[in-house]
Amino acid sequence: MYSADRCLFVDSIRVSRQDGLFLSDKTGPSSFVSSISLKTQKCFVDKNENVCLVSCSLGGQTLGPVKSRRSGGKGGWVLSVSLSREEGYVGDSGEDWGQNGDNNLETVEEVKEKKGSGALNTTKHLWAGAVAAMVSRTFIAPLERLKLEYIVRGEKKSLIELIKWIAASEGLKGFWKGNFLNILRTAPFKAINFYAYDIYRSQLLKLYGNKEATNSEMFLAGAAAGITATLLCLPMDTIRTVMVAPGGEALGGLIGAFRHMIQTEGFFSLYKGLVPSIISMAPSGAVFYGVYDILKSAYLHSPEGRKRILDMKQGGQELNAFEQLELGPVRTLLYGAIAGACSEAATYPFEVVRRHLQMQVRATKLGALATCVKIVQQGGISALYAGLIPSLLQVLPSAAISYLVYEFMKIVLKVEPA
C-alpha cells in the first residue's frame, strides 16, 4: 500500500479512552516520537482491531491520514502515515473514509482544535468595544459637553443660548473640550462592558443549560457587566468630572488633577460616588443590553429575520462586513438607540447624584441619600433630571453608533463567540 519511506513501523501503540493515542518510547529515538503532536485527536477502533488516527503533525509538517494495522497476529502494530497535506481520510486502497468514518468504526476520543487563541480572541473582543466607544464618543462629544454644563455647572441658559455661548467663548473646538480624556475613560469602560456582558451571558447559558438566553439572564448579565466596568473605570471618570468643574482648568490636565486629588483627599477620593455609580450602572447595563437583545431575538425569530439569516448563509463570503450584520445596519442603529434611550431615562437621577458626589470636597462631603435630598430641596424633583434632553440627544446617536461599530468590528476582527 505504502512505500517503505512513507510508513512508520512501531513495536506497539497504546490506546486509552482517557488519554488518546501513544507511541511506545521503545519504537525509536525519543526526539522522533516527541516530534509527533496531535492537532485533532480523533481515534477509531474497528471490529478487526485496526486503530485509525486522523490528522497529526510531524516535525511541523501537517500529516493528513494516519492508520495502523495489526501486524501478522504477533502483537505488533504497523502505523501507516501518508504525508498528504490534503484534508480527508485515506484507506488501504486510497478510498475515502469520509468525515464521520466507517460505520464499523467506534469513536474512542475526539478533542477539537480551538480555532484561535483564547487570549487573542479576548484582545480582539476588547478592541471591538474600544473602537466602538472611540467612534461614538467623538461623534457626540458636543452633546456630552452640553450635558456636563447643565449637570456640573448648573447652567440655567437655554440649549440654544448655551451653544452660542460656548461657540463665542471657546470656538468650535470648545465643543470637543475634554474629548480625549473622555475617550480614555469610555474606551476601556465600553470594551470591558461589552466583553463582560458576552462572557456573563455565555456563562449563564452554560450554568442553566439553555440554548438561548432568557430575558432574565440578559438583564442579569447586563447588570453584572455594568458593575464590573464601573469598578474598573470609575477613577478616570471622577478625574474627568473634576477637570470640567469650575476651577478644574487650574489643575494642569489629567496628571495634575490626579496628583491634586491624591494629595488633598487621598486615593479613595477617586472612587467618589461608587455606591450610586453601582446602583445606577447595574440597572443601566441590565436595560441597555437586555432591551437590545430582546429586540434582536424577537426579530431573528420572526419570518423576516429567519429569511435574512438564510440569505446571509447563502451569500457566504460574497457579503461584506455590513451585509453580514444579523440585524442589518439600519436595524442595528435603531435597536441600539432604543436600548440607549430606555437605559438613560431609567437611571438618569443616579447619574445626577453621582456627578454631584464627585464634585464634593472632604469638608462638606455628604452621603448619596443626603446629596439626593439636597438636590431636590434646591431645585425640586426636576433637578434630578437636569440636562435630560441634551443627554437623550447624546445617548440616542451614541448607543446607536456604539452597537453598529461594535457588531461591525466583531465581524472585521473575526471575533469568536465568548
JSON list of N, CA, C and O in Angstrom, two decimals, residues 187-227:
[
{"chain": "A", "resi": 187, "resn": "ALA", "atom": "N", "xyz": [-13.41, 54.34, 26.43]},
{"chain": "A", "resi": 187, "resn": "ALA", "atom": "CA", "xyz": [-12.92, 53.23, 25.61]},
{"chain": "A", "resi": 187, "resn": "ALA", "atom": "C", "xyz": [-12.71, 51.97, 26.45]},
{"chain": "A", "resi": 187, "resn": "ALA", "atom": "O", "xyz": [-13.25, 50.90, 26.12]},
{"chain": "A", "resi": 188, "resn": "PRO", "atom": "N", "xyz": [-11.94, 52.03, 27.54]},
{"chain": "A", "resi": 188, "resn": "PRO", "atom": "CA", "xyz": [-11.82, 50.82, 28.37]},
{"chain": "A", "resi": 188, "resn": "PRO", "atom": "C", "xyz": [-13.14, 50.43, 29.03]},
{"chain": "A", "resi": 188, "resn": "PRO", "atom": "O", "xyz": [-13.42, 49.25, 29.20]},
{"chain": "A", "resi": 189, "resn": "PHE", "atom": "N", "xyz": [-13.95, 51.44, 29.38]},
{"chain": "A", "resi": 189, "resn": "PHE", "atom": "CA", "xyz": [-15.23, 51.14, 30.02]},
{"chain": "A", "resi": 189, "resn": "PHE", "atom": "C", "xyz": [-16.13, 50.33, 29.08]},
{"chain": "A", "resi": 189, "resn": "PHE", "atom": "O", "xyz": [-16.69, 49.29, 29.46]},
{"chain": "A", "resi": 190, "resn": "LYS", "atom": "N", "xyz": [-16.27, 50.83, 27.86]},
{"chain": "A", "resi": 190, "resn": "LYS", "atom": "CA", "xyz": [-17.13, 50.14, 26.89]},
{"chain": "A", "resi": 190, "resn": "LYS", "atom": "C", "xyz": [-16.55, 48.79, 26.49]},
{"chain": "A", "resi": 190, "resn": "LYS", "atom": "O", "xyz": [-17.27, 47.81, 26.30]},
{"chain": "A", "resi": 191, "resn": "ALA", "atom": "N", "xyz": [-15.22, 48.74, 26.35]},
{"chain": "A", "resi": 191, "resn": "ALA", "atom": "CA", "xyz": [-14.58, 47.48, 25.99]},
{"chain": "A", "resi": 191, "resn": "ALA", "atom": "C", "xyz": [-14.87, 46.42, 27.05]},
{"chain": "A", "resi": 191, "resn": "ALA", "atom": "O", "xyz": [-15.28, 45.29, 26.73]},
{"chain": "A", "resi": 192, "resn": "ILE", "atom": "N", "xyz": [-14.67, 46.79, 28.32]},
{"chain": "A", "resi": 192, "resn": "ILE", "atom": "CA", "xyz": [-14.93, 45.85, 29.41]},
{"chain": "A", "resi": 192, "resn": "ILE", "atom": "C", "xyz": [-16.41, 45.53, 29.51]},
{"chain": "A", "resi": 192, "resn": "ILE", "atom": "O", "xyz": [-16.81, 44.38, 29.74]},
{"chain": "A", "resi": 193, "resn": "ASN", "atom": "N", "xyz": [-17.24, 46.56, 29.31]},
{"chain": "A", "resi": 193, "resn": "ASN", "atom": "CA", "xyz": [-18.69, 46.38, 29.43]},
{"chain": "A", "resi": 193, "resn": "ASN", "atom": "C", "xyz": [-19.23, 45.39, 28.40]},
{"chain": "A", "resi": 193, "resn": "ASN", "atom": "O", "xyz": [-19.94, 44.43, 28.74]},
{"chain": "A", "resi": 194, "resn": "PHE", "atom": "N", "xyz": [-18.91, 45.61, 27.14]},
{"chain": "A", "resi": 194, "resn": "PHE", "atom": "CA", "xyz": [-19.37, 44.71, 26.07]},
{"chain": "A", "resi": 194, "resn": "PHE", "atom": "C", "xyz": [-18.83, 43.29, 26.29]},
{"chain": "A", "resi": 194, "resn": "PHE", "atom": "O", "xyz": [-19.57, 42.31, 26.18]},
{"chain": "A", "resi": 195, "resn": "TYR", "atom": "N", "xyz": [-17.53, 43.21, 26.57]},
{"chain": "A", "resi": 195, "resn": "TYR", "atom": "CA", "xyz": [-16.90, 41.90, 26.74]},
{"chain": "A", "resi": 195, "resn": "TYR", "atom": "C", "xyz": [-17.48, 41.16, 27.95]},
{"chain": "A", "resi": 195, "resn": "TYR", "atom": "O", "xyz": [-17.79, 39.97, 27.87]},
{"chain": "A", "resi": 196, "resn": "ALA", "atom": "N", "xyz": [-17.61, 41.88, 29.06]},
{"chain": "A", "resi": 196, "resn": "ALA", "atom": "CA", "xyz": [-18.14, 41.25, 30.28]},
{"chain": "A", "resi": 196, "resn": "ALA", "atom": "C", "xyz": [-19.56, 40.76, 30.06]},
{"chain": "A", "resi": 196, "resn": "ALA", "atom": "O", "xyz": [-19.94, 39.67, 30.54]},
{"chain": "A", "resi": 197, "resn": "TYR", "atom": "N", "xyz": [-20.36, 41.52, 29.33]},
{"chain": "A", "resi": 197, "resn": "TYR", "atom": "CA", "xyz": [-21.74, 41.09, 29.08]},
{"chain": "A", "resi": 197, "resn": "TYR", "atom": "C", "xyz": [-21.77, 39.78, 28.30]},
{"chain": "A", "resi": 197, "resn": "TYR", "atom": "O", "xyz": [-22.50, 38.85, 28.65]},
{"chain": "A", "resi": 198, "resn": "ASP", "atom": "N", "xyz": [-20.97, 39.70, 27.24]},
{"chain": "A", "resi": 198, "resn": "ASP", "atom": "CA", "xyz": [-20.94, 38.47, 26.44]},
{"chain": "A", "resi": 198, "resn": "ASP", "atom": "C", "xyz": [-20.45, 37.28, 27.27]},
{"chain": "A", "resi": 198, "resn": "ASP", "atom": "O", "xyz": [-20.95, 36.17, 27.13]},
{"chain": "A", "resi": 199, "resn": "ILE", "atom": "N", "xyz": [-19.45, 37.53, 28.13]},
{"chain": "A", "resi": 199, "resn": "ILE", "atom": "CA", "xyz": [-18.92, 36.46, 28.98]},
{"chain": "A", "resi": 199, "resn": "ILE", "atom": "C", "xyz": [-19.97, 36.01, 29.99]},
{"chain": "A", "resi": 199, "resn": "ILE", "atom": "O", "xyz": [-20.22, 34.80, 30.15]},
{"chain": "A", "resi": 200, "resn": "TYR", "atom": "N", "xyz": [-20.57, 36.95, 30.68]},
{"chain": "A", "resi": 200, "resn": "TYR", "atom": "CA", "xyz": [-21.56, 36.60, 31.70]},
{"chain": "A", "resi": 200, "resn": "TYR", "atom": "C", "xyz": [-22.77, 35.89, 31.09]},
{"chain": "A", "resi": 200, "resn": "TYR", "atom": "O", "xyz": [-23.29, 34.93, 31.64]},
{"chain": "A", "resi": 201, "resn": "ARG", "atom": "N", "xyz": [-23.21, 36.36, 29.94]},
{"chain": "A", "resi": 201, "resn": "ARG", "atom": "CA", "xyz": [-24.36, 35.72, 29.28]},
{"chain": "A", "resi": 201, "resn": "ARG", "atom": "C", "xyz": [-24.00, 34.30, 28.86]},
{"chain": "A", "resi": 201, "resn": "ARG", "atom": "O", "xyz": [-24.81, 33.37, 29.02]},
{"chain": "A", "resi": 202, "resn": "SER", "atom": "N", "xyz": [-22.79, 34.11, 28.33]},
{"chain": "A", "resi": 202, "resn": "SER", "atom": "CA", "xyz": [-22.34, 32.78, 27.93]},
{"chain": "A", "resi": 202, "resn": "SER", "atom": "C", "xyz": [-22.28, 31.84, 29.13]},
{"chain": "A", "resi": 202, "resn": "SER", "atom": "O", "xyz": [-22.69, 30.68, 29.04]},
{"chain": "A", "resi": 203, "resn": "GLN", "atom": "N", "xyz": [-21.76, 32.35, 30.25]},
{"chain": "A", "resi": 203, "resn": "GLN", "atom": "CA", "xyz": [-21.65, 31.51, 31.45]},
{"chain": "A", "resi": 203, "resn": "GLN", "atom": "C", "xyz": [-23.02, 31.15, 32.01]},
{"chain": "A", "resi": 203, "resn": "GLN", "atom": "O", "xyz": [-23.23, 30.04, 32.51]},
{"chain": "A", "resi": 204, "resn": "LEU", "atom": "N", "xyz": [-23.97, 32.08, 31.92]},
{"chain": "A", "resi": 204, "resn": "LEU", "atom": "CA", "xyz": [-25.33, 31.79, 32.39]},
{"chain": "A", "resi": 204, "resn": "LEU", "atom": "C", "xyz": [-25.99, 30.73, 31.51]},
{"chain": "A", "resi": 204, "resn": "LEU", "atom": "O", "xyz": [-26.74, 29.88, 32.02]},
{"chain": "A", "resi": 205, "resn": "LEU", "atom": "N", "xyz": [-25.72, 30.78, 30.22]},
{"chain": "A", "resi": 205, "resn": "LEU", "atom": "CA", "xyz": [-26.25, 29.75, 29.32]},
{"chain": "A", "resi": 205, "resn": "LEU", "atom": "C", "xyz": [-25.71, 28.38, 29.71]},
{"chain": "A", "resi": 205, "resn": "LEU", "atom": "O", "xyz": [-26.46, 27.39, 29.74]},
{"chain": "A", "resi": 206, "resn": "LYS", "atom": "N", "xyz": [-24.41, 28.31, 30.00]},
{"chain": "A", "resi": 206, "resn": "LYS", "atom": "CA", "xyz": [-23.82, 27.04, 30.41]},
{"chain": "A", "resi": 206, "resn": "LYS", "atom": "C", "xyz": [-24.35, 26.59, 31.76]},
{"chain": "A", "resi": 206, "resn": "LYS", "atom": "O", "xyz": [-24.60, 25.41, 31.98]},
{"chain": "A", "resi": 207, "resn": "LEU", "atom": "N", "xyz": [-24.55, 27.55, 32.66]},
{"chain": "A", "resi": 207, "resn": "LEU", "atom": "CA", "xyz": [-25.00, 27.23, 34.01]},
{"chain": "A", "resi": 207, "resn": "LEU", "atom": "C", "xyz": [-26.39, 26.62, 34.01]},
{"chain": "A", "resi": 207, "resn": "LEU", "atom": "O", "xyz": [-26.65, 25.63, 34.71]},
{"chain": "A", "resi": 208, "resn": "TYR", "atom": "N", "xyz": [-27.28, 27.21, 33.23]},
{"chain": "A", "resi": 208, "resn": "TYR", "atom": "CA", "xyz": [-28.67, 26.75, 33.21]},
{"chain": "A", "resi": 208, "resn": "TYR", "atom": "C", "xyz": [-28.96, 25.79, 32.07]},
{"chain": "A", "resi": 208, "resn": "TYR", "atom": "O", "xyz": [-30.07, 25.26, 31.97]},
{"chain": "A", "resi": 209, "resn": "GLY", "atom": "N", "xyz": [-27.98, 25.57, 31.20]},
{"chain": "A", "resi": 209, "resn": "GLY", "atom": "CA", "xyz": [-28.16, 24.61, 30.12]},
{"chain": "A", "resi": 209, "resn": "GLY", "atom": "C", "xyz": [-29.14, 25.03, 29.04]},
{"chain": "A", "resi": 209, "resn": "GLY", "atom": "O", "xyz": [-29.75, 24.17, 28.39]},
{"chain": "A", "resi": 210, "resn": "ASN", "atom": "N", "xyz": [-29.30, 26.33, 28.85]},
{"chain": "A", "resi": 210, "resn": "ASN", "atom": "CA", "xyz": [-30.22, 26.83, 27.82]},
{"chain": "A", "resi": 210, "resn": "ASN", "atom": "C", "xyz": [-29.50, 27.04, 26.50]},
{"chain": "A", "resi": 210, "resn": "ASN", "atom": "O", "xyz": [-28.29, 27.34, 26.47]},
{"chain": "A", "resi": 211, "resn": "LYS", "atom": "N", "xyz": [-30.22, 26.88, 25.40]},
{"chain": "A", "resi": 211, "resn": "LYS", "atom": "CA", "xyz": [-29.65, 27.15, 24.09]},
{"chain": "A", "resi": 211, "resn": "LYS", "atom": "C", "xyz": [-29.64, 28.64, 23.80]},
{"chain": "A", "resi": 211, "resn": "LYS", "atom": "O", "xyz": [-28.75, 29.14, 23.11]},
{"chain": "A", "resi": 212, "resn": "GLU", "atom": "N", "xyz": [-30.64, 29.36, 24.31]},
{"chain": "A", "resi": 212, "resn": "GLU", "atom": "CA", "xyz": [-30.71, 30.80, 24.13]},
{"chain": "A", "resi": 212, "resn": "GLU", "atom": "C", "xyz": [-30.96, 31.45, 25.48]},
{"chain": "A", "resi": 212, "resn": "GLU", "atom": "O", "xyz": [-31.62, 30.88, 26.35]},
{"chain": "A", "resi": 213, "resn": "ALA", "atom": "N", "xyz": [-30.42, 32.65, 25.65]},
{"chain": "A", "resi": 213, "resn": "ALA", "atom": "CA", "xyz": [-30.58, 33.36, 26.92]},
{"chain": "A", "resi": 213, "resn": "ALA", "atom": "C", "xyz": [-32.01, 33.81, 27.11]},
{"chain": "A", "resi": 213, "resn": "ALA", "atom": "O", "xyz": [-32.67, 34.28, 26.18]},
{"chain": "A", "resi": 214, "resn": "THR", "atom": "N", "xyz": [-32.52, 33.65, 28.32]},
{"chain": "A", "resi": 214, "resn": "THR", "atom": "CA", "xyz": [-33.85, 34.15, 28.66]},
{"chain": "A", "resi": 214, "resn": "THR", "atom": "C", "xyz": [-33.75, 35.65, 28.95]},
{"chain": "A", "resi": 214, "resn": "THR", "atom": "O", "xyz": [-32.65, 36.20, 29.12]},
{"chain": "A", "resi": 215, "resn": "ASN", "atom": "N", "xyz": [-34.91, 36.32, 29.04]},
{"chain": "A", "resi": 215, "resn": "ASN", "atom": "CA", "xyz": [-34.90, 37.75, 29.33]},
{"chain": "A", "resi": 215, "resn": "ASN", "atom": "C", "xyz": [-34.22, 38.04, 30.66]},
{"chain": "A", "resi": 215, "resn": "ASN", "atom": "O", "xyz": [-33.45, 39.00, 30.78]},
{"chain": "A", "resi": 216, "resn": "SER", "atom": "N", "xyz": [-34.52, 37.23, 31.67]},
{"chain": "A", "resi": 216, "resn": "SER", "atom": "CA", "xyz": [-33.92, 37.46, 32.99]},
{"chain": "A", "resi": 216, "resn": "SER", "atom": "C", "xyz": [-32.41, 37.27, 32.95]},
{"chain": "A", "resi": 216, "resn": "SER", "atom": "O", "xyz": [-31.67, 38.00, 33.63]},
{"chain": "A", "resi": 217, "resn": "GLU", "atom": "N", "xyz": [-31.93, 36.31, 32.17]},
{"chain": "A", "resi": 217, "resn": "GLU", "atom": "CA", "xyz": [-30.48, 36.10, 32.05]},
{"chain": "A", "resi": 217, "resn": "GLU", "atom": "C", "xyz": [-29.81, 37.28, 31.34]},
{"chain": "A", "resi": 217, "resn": "GLU", "atom": "O", "xyz": [-28.70, 37.67, 31.70]},
{"chain": "A", "resi": 218, "resn": "MET", "atom": "N", "xyz": [-30.48, 37.84, 30.35]},
{"chain": "A", "resi": 218, "resn": "MET", "atom": "CA", "xyz": [-29.94, 39.02, 29.67]},
{"chain": "A", "resi": 218, "resn": "MET", "atom": "C", "xyz": [-29.81, 40.19, 30.63]},
{"chain": "A", "resi": 218, "resn": "MET", "atom": "O", "xyz": [-28.77, 40.87, 30.67]},
{"chain": "A", "resi": 219, "resn": "PHE", "atom": "N", "xyz": [-30.86, 40.44, 31.42]},
{"chain": "A", "resi": 219, "resn": "PHE", "atom": "CA", "xyz": [-30.84, 41.55, 32.37]},
{"chain": "A", "resi": 219, "resn": "PHE", "atom": "C", "xyz": [-29.78, 41.32, 33.44]},
{"chain": "A", "resi": 219, "resn": "PHE", "atom": "O", "xyz": [-29.07, 42.25, 33.84]},
{"chain": "A", "resi": 220, "resn": "LEU", "atom": "N", "xyz": [-29.66, 40.09, 33.92]},
{"chain": "A", "resi": 220, "resn": "LEU", "atom": "CA", "xyz": [-28.68, 39.78, 34.96]},
{"chain": "A", "resi": 220, "resn": "LEU", "atom": "C", "xyz": [-27.26, 39.95, 34.44]},
{"chain": "A", "resi": 220, "resn": "LEU", "atom": "O", "xyz": [-26.40, 40.53, 35.11]},
{"chain": "A", "resi": 221, "resn": "ALA", "atom": "N", "xyz": [-27.00, 39.46, 33.23]},
{"chain": "A", "resi": 221, "resn": "ALA", "atom": "CA", "xyz": [-25.67, 39.60, 32.63]},
{"chain": "A", "resi": 221, "resn": "ALA", "atom": "C", "xyz": [-25.34, 41.08, 32.39]},
{"chain": "A", "resi": 221, "resn": "ALA", "atom": "O", "xyz": [-24.21, 41.52, 32.61]},
{"chain": "A", "resi": 222, "resn": "GLY", "atom": "N", "xyz": [-26.33, 41.85, 31.95]},
{"chain": "A", "resi": 222, "resn": "GLY", "atom": "CA", "xyz": [-26.12, 43.28, 31.73]},
{"chain": "A", "resi": 222, "resn": "GLY", "atom": "C", "xyz": [-25.80, 44.01, 33.01]},
{"chain": "A", "resi": 222, "resn": "GLY", "atom": "O", "xyz": [-24.92, 44.88, 33.04]},
{"chain": "A", "resi": 223, "resn": "ALA", "atom": "N", "xyz": [-26.51, 43.68, 34.09]},
{"chain": "A", "resi": 223, "resn": "ALA", "atom": "CA", "xyz": [-26.26, 44.33, 35.38]},
{"chain": "A", "resi": 223, "resn": "ALA", "atom": "C", "xyz": [-24.85, 44.00, 35.88]},
{"chain": "A", "resi": 223, "resn": "ALA", "atom": "O", "xyz": [-24.12, 44.88, 36.35]},
{"chain": "A", "resi": 224, "resn": "ALA", "atom": "N", "xyz": [-24.46, 42.74, 35.79]},
{"chain": "A", "resi": 224, "resn": "ALA", "atom": "CA", "xyz": [-23.13, 42.32, 36.23]},
{"chain": "A", "resi": 224, "resn": "ALA", "atom": "C", "xyz": [-22.04, 43.00, 35.40]},
{"chain": "A", "resi": 224, "resn": "ALA", "atom": "O", "xyz": [-20.99, 43.40, 35.93]},
{"chain": "A", "resi": 225, "resn": "ALA", "atom": "N", "xyz": [-22.27, 43.14, 34.09]},
{"chain": "A", "resi": 225, "resn": "ALA", "atom": "CA", "xyz": [-21.29, 43.80, 33.22]},
{"chain": "A", "resi": 225, "resn": "ALA", "atom": "C", "xyz": [-21.13, 45.26, 33.60]},
{"chain": "A", "resi": 225, "resn": "ALA", "atom": "O", "xyz": [-20.02, 45.80, 33.62]},
{"chain": "A", "resi": 226, "resn": "GLY", "atom": "N", "xyz": [-22.25, 45.92, 33.89]},
{"chain": "A", "resi": 226, "resn": "GLY", "atom": "CA", "xyz": [-22.20, 47.33, 34.30]},
{"chain": "A", "resi": 226, "resn": "GLY", "atom": "C", "xyz": [-21.42, 47.53, 35.58]},
{"chain": "A", "resi": 226, "resn": "GLY", "atom": "O", "xyz": [-20.62, 48.47, 35.70]},
{"chain": "A", "resi": 227, "resn": "ILE", "atom": "N", "xyz": [-21.63, 46.66, 36.55]},
{"chain": "A", "resi": 227, "resn": "ILE", "atom": "CA", "xyz": [-20.91, 46.75, 37.83]},
{"chain": "A", "resi": 227, "resn": "ILE", "atom": "C", "xyz": [-19.41, 46.51, 37.62]},
{"chain": "A", "resi": 227, "resn": "ILE", "atom": "O", "xyz": [-18.57, 47.22, 38.18]}
]
